[in-house]
Coordinates of N, CA and C in Angstrom, one line a residue:
X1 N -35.6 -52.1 19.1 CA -34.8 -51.5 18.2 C -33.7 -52.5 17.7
X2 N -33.6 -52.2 16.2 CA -32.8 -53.2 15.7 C -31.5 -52.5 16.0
X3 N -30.4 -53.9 16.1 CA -28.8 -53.3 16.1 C -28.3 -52.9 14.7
X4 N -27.5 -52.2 14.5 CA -26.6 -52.0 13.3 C -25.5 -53.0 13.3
X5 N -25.7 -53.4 12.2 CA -24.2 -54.1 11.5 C -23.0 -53.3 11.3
X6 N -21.9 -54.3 11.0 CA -20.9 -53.6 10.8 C -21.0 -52.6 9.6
X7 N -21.4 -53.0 8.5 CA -21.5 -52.1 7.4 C -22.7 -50.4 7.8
X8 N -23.5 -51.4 8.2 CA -24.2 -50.1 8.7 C -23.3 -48.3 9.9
X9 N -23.0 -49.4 10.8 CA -22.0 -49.1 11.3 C -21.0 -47.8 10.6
X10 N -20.4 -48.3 9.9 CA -19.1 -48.0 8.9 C -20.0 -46.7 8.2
X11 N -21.1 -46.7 7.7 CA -21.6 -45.5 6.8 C -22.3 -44.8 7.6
X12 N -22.7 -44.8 9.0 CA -22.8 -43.7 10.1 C -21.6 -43.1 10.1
X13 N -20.4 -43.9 10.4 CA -19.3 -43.5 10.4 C -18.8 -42.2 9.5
X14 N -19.0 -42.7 8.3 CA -18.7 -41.7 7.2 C -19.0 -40.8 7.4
X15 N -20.7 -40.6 7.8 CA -21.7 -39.5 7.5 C -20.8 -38.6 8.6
X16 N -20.9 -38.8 9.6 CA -20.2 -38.2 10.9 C -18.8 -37.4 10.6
X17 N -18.1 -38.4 10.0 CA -16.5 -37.8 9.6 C -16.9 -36.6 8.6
X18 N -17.6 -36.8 7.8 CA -17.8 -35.7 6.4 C -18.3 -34.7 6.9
X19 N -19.5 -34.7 7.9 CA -19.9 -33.7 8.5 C -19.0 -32.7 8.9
X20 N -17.9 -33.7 10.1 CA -16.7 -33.0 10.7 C -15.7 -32.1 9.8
X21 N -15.6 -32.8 8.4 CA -14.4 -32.4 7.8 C -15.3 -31.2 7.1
X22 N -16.7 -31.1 6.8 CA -16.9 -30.0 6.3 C -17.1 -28.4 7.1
X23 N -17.5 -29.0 8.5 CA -16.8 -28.0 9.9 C -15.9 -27.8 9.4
X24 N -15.1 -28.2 9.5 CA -13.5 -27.6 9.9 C -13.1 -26.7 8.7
X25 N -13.5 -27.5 7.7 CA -13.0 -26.8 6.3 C -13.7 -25.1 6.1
X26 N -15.5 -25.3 6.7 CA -16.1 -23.8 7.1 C -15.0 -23.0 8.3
X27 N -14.8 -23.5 9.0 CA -13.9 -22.9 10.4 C -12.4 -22.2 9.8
X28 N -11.9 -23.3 8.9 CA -10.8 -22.7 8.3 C -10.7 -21.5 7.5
X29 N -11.9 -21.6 6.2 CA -12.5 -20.4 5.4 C -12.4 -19.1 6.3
X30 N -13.1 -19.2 7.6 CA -13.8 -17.8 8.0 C -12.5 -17.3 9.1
X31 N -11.3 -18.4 9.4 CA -10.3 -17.8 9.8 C -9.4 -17.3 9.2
X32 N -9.0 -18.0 7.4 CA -8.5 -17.5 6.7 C -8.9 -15.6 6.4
X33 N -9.9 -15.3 6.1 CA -10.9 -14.5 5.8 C -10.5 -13.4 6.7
X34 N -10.5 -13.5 8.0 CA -10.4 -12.8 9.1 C -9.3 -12.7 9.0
X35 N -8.2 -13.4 8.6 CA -6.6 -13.2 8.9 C -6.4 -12.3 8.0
X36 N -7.2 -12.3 6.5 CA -6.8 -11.8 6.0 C -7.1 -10.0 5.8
X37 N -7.9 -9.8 6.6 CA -8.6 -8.4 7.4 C -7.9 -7.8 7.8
X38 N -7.3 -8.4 8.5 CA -6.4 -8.1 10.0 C -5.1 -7.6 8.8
X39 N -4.3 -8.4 8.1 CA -3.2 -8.0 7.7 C -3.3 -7.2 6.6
X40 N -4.7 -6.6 6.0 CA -4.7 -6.1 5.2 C -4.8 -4.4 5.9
X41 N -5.6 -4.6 7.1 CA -5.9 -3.8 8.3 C -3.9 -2.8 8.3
X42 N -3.5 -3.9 9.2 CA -1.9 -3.5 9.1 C -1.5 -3.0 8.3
X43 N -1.2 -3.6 6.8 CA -1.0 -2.8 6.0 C -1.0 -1.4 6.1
X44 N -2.2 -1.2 5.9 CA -3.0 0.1 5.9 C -2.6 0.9 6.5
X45 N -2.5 0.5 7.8 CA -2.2 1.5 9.4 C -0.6 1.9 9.0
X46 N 0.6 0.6 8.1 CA 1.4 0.8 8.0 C 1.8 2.3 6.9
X47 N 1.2 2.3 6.3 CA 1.2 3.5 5.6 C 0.9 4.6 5.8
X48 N -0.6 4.8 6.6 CA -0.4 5.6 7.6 C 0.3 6.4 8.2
X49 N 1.1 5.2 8.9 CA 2.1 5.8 10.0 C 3.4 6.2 8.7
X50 N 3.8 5.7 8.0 CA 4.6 6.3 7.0 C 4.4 7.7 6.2
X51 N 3.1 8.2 6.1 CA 2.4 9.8 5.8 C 2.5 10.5 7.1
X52 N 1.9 9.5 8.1 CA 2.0 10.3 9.0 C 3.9 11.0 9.3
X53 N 4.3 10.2 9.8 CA 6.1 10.8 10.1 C 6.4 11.9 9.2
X54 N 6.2 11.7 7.6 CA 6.8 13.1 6.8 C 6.1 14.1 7.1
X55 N 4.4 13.5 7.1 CA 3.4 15.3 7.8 C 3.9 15.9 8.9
X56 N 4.5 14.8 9.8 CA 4.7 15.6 11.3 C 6.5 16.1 11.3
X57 N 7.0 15.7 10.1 CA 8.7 16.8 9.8 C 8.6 17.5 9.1
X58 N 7.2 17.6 8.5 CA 7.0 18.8 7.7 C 6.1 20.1 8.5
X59 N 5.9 19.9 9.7 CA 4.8 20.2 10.3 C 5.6 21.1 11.3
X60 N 6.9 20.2 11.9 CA 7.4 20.2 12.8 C 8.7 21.2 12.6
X61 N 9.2 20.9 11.6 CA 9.8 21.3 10.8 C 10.3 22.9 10.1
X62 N 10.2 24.3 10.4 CA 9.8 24.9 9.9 C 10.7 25.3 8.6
X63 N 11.9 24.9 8.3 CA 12.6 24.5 7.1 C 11.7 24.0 6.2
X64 N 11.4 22.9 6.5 CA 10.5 22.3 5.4 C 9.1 22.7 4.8
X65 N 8.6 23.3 6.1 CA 7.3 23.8 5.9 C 7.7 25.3 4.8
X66 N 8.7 25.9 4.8 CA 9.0 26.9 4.3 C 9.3 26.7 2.9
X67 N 10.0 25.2 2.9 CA 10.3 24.8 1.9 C 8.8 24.8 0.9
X68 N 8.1 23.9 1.5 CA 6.5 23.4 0.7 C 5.8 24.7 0.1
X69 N 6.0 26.0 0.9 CA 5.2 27.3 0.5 C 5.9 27.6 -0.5
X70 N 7.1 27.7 -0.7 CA 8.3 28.6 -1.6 C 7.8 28.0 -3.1
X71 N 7.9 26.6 -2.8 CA 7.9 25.8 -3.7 C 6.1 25.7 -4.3
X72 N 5.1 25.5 -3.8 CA 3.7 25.7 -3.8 C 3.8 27.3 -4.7
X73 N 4.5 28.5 -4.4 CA 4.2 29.5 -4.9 C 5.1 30.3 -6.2
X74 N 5.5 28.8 -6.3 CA 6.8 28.8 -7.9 C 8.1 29.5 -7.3
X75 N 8.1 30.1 -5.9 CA 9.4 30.5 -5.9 C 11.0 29.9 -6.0
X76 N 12.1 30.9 -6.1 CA 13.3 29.6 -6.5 C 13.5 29.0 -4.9
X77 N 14.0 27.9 -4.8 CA 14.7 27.6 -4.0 C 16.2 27.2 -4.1
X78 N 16.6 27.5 -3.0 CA 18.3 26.8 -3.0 C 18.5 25.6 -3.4
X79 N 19.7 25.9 -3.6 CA 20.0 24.2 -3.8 C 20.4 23.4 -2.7
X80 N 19.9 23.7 -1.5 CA 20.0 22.8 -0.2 C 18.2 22.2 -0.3
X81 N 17.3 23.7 -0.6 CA 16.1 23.3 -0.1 C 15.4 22.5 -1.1
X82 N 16.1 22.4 -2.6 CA 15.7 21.8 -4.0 C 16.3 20.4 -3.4
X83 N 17.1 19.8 -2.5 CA 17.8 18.4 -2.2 C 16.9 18.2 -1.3
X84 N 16.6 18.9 -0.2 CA 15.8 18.8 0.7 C 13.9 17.9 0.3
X85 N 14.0 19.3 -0.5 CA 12.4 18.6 -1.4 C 12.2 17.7 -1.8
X86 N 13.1 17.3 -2.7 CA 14.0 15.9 -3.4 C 13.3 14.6 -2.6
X87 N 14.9 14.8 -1.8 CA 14.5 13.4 -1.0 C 13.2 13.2 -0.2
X88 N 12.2 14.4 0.3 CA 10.6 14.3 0.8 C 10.4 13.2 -0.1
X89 N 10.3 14.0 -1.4 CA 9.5 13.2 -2.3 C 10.1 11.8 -2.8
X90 N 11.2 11.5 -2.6 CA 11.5 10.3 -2.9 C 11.0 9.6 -1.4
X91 N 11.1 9.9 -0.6 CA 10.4 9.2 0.5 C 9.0 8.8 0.1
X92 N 8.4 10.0 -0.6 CA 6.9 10.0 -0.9 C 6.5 8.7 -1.6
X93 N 7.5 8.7 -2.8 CA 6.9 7.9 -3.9 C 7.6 6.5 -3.3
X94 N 8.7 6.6 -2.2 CA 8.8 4.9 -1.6 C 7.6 4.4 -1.0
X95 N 6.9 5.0 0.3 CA 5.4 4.9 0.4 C 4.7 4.4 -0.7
X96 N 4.7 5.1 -2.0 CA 3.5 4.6 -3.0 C 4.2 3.0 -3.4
X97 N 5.3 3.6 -3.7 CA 5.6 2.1 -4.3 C 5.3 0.6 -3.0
X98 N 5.4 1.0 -1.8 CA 4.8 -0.2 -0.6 C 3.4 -0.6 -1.1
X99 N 2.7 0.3 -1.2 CA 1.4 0.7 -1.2 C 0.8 -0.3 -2.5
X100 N 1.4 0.1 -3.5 CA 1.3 -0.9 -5.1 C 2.0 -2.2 -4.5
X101 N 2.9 -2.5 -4.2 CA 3.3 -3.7 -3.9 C 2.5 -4.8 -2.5
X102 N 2.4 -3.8 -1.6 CA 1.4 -4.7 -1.0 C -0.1 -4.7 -1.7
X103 N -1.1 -4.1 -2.5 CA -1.8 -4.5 -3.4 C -1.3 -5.3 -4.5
X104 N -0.8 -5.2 -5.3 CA -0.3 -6.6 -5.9 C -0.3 -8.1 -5.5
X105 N 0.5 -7.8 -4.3 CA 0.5 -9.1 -2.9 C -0.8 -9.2 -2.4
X106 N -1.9 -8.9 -3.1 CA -3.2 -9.3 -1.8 C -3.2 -8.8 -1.1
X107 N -2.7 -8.2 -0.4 CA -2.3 -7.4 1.1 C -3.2 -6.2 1.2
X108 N -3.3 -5.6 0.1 CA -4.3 -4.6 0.5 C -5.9 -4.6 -0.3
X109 N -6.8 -4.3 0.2 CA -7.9 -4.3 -1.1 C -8.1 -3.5 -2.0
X110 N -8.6 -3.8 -2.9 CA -8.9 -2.9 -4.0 C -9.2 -1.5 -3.4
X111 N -10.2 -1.2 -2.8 CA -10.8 0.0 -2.0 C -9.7 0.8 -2.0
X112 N -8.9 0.3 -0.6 CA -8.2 0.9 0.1 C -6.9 1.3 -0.9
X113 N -6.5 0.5 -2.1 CA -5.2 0.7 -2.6 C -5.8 2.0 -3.5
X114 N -7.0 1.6 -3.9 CA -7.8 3.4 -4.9 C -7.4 4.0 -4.3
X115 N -7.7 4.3 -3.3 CA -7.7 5.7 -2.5 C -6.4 5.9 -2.2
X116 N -5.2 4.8 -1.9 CA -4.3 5.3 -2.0 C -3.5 6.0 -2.6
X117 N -3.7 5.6 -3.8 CA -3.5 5.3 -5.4 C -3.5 7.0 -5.9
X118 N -4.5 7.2 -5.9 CA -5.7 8.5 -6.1 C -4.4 10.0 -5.2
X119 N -4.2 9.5 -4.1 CA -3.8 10.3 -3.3 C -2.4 10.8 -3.9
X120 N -1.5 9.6 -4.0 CA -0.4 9.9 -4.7 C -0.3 10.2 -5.9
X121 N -1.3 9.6 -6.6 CA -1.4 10.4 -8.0 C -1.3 11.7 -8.0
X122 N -2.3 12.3 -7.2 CA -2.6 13.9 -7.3 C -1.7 14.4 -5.9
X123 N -1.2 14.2 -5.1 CA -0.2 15.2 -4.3 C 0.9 15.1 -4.6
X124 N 1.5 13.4 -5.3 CA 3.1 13.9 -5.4 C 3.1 14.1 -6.6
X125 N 2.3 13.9 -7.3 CA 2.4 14.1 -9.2 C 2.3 15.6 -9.3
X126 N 1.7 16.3 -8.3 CA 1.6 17.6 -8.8 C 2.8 18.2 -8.2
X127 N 3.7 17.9 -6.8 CA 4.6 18.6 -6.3 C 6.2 17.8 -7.0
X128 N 6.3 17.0 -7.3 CA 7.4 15.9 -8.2 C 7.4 16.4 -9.8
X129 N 7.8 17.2 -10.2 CA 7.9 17.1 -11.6 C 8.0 15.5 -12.2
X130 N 7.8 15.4 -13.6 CA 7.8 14.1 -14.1 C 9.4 14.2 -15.0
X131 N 10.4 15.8 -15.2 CA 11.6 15.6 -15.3 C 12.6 14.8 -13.6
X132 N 12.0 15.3 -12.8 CA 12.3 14.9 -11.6 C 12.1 13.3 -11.3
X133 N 10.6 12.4 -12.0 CA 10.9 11.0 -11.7 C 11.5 10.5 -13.0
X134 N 11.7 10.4 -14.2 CA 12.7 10.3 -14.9 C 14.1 10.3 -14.6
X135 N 14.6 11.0 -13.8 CA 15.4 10.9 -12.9 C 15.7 10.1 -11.9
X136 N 14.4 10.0 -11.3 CA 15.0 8.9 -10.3 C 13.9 7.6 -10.0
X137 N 13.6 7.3 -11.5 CA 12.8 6.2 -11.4 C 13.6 4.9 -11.4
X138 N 14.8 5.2 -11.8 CA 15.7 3.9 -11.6 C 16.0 3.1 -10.3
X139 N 15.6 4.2 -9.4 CA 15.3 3.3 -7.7 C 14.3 2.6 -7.5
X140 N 13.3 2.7 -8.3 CA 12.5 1.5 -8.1 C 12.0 0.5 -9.2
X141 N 11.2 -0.4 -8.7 CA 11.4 -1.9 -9.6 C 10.3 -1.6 -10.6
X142 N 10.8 -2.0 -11.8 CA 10.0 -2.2 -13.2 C 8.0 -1.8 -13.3
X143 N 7.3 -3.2 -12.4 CA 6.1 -2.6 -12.3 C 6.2 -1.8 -12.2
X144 N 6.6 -0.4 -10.8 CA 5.8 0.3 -10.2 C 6.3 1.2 -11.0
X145 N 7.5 1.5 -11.9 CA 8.2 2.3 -12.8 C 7.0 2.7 -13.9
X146 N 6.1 1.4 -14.7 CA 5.1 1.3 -15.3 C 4.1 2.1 -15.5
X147 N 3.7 1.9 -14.2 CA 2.6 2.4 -12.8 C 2.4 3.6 -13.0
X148 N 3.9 4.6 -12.3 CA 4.0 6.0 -12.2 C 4.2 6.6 -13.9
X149 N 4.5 6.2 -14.4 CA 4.8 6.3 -16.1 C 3.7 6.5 -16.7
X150 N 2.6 5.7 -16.5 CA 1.2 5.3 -17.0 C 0.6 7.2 -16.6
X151 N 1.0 7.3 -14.6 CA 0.4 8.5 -14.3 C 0.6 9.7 -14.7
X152 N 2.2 9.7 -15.0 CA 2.9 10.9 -16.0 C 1.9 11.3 -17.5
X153 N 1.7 10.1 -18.2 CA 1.6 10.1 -19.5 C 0.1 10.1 -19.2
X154 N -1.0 10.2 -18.3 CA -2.2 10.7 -18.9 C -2.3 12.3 -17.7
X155 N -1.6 12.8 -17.4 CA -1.5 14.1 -17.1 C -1.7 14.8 -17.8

């Protein structure tokens, strides 16, 4: 068996290194990929747990739950239970606006932010009048003002 020269040498070398660096570069992809699962995962769960908390004071709650029927069956409410309802729903639509902004950010997937999306459209759009976010769309930032404006105007 013949020996290798230095040059010879040197372009084993390469072949070897490029091999390595295109490992790593695969290794990195499928960690990237996976990180990005995971935190889109979180997301997710985070909102969750954010529907979850108002379902379970509304649940828990029997003021509020009284509130949701009165109001579900056109009755008047007070003006404790009309402030009460209020701020639910501004809680609600802080949730959506997370929701749009972590989709925006990559954070969440397309899938998952539809169905989000979908959800809030049709439970707070139907229990939120659209004189009611006119009112208080000034709490939140420009896009997501857009966003909900878009869902008003094809109602």
């Amino acid at each position: 068996m013949r020996k290798l020269n230095l040059t010879e040498w040197a372009a084993v070398s390469e072949i070897i290194g490029t091999v390595a660096i295109i490992t790593s570069l695969i290794f990195v992809a499928y960690s990237v990929n996976q990180n990005t699962v995971v935190i889109q995962a979180s997301n997710d769960d985070f909102i969750y747990e954010l529907q979850y908390a108002r379902t379970r004071d509304i649940v828990s709650s029997p003021g509020m739950a009284s509130i949701y029927v009165k109001h579900r069956q056109g009755e008047e409410l007070t003006a404790e239970e009309q402030e009460r309802l209020y701020w639910d729903k501004m809680q609600e639509l802080s949730t959506w606006e997370i929701a749009f902004n972590r989709h925006r950010d990559g954070l969440f997937s397309t899938q998952t932010w539809e169905g989000w999306d979908n959800y809030f459209e049709v439970a707070l759009t139907s229990r939120f009048s659209e004189e009611s976010w006119v009112e208080a769309r000034h709490f939140y930032a420009e896009d997501f003002q857009s966003h909900v404006n878009a869902v008003y105007a094809s109602r």
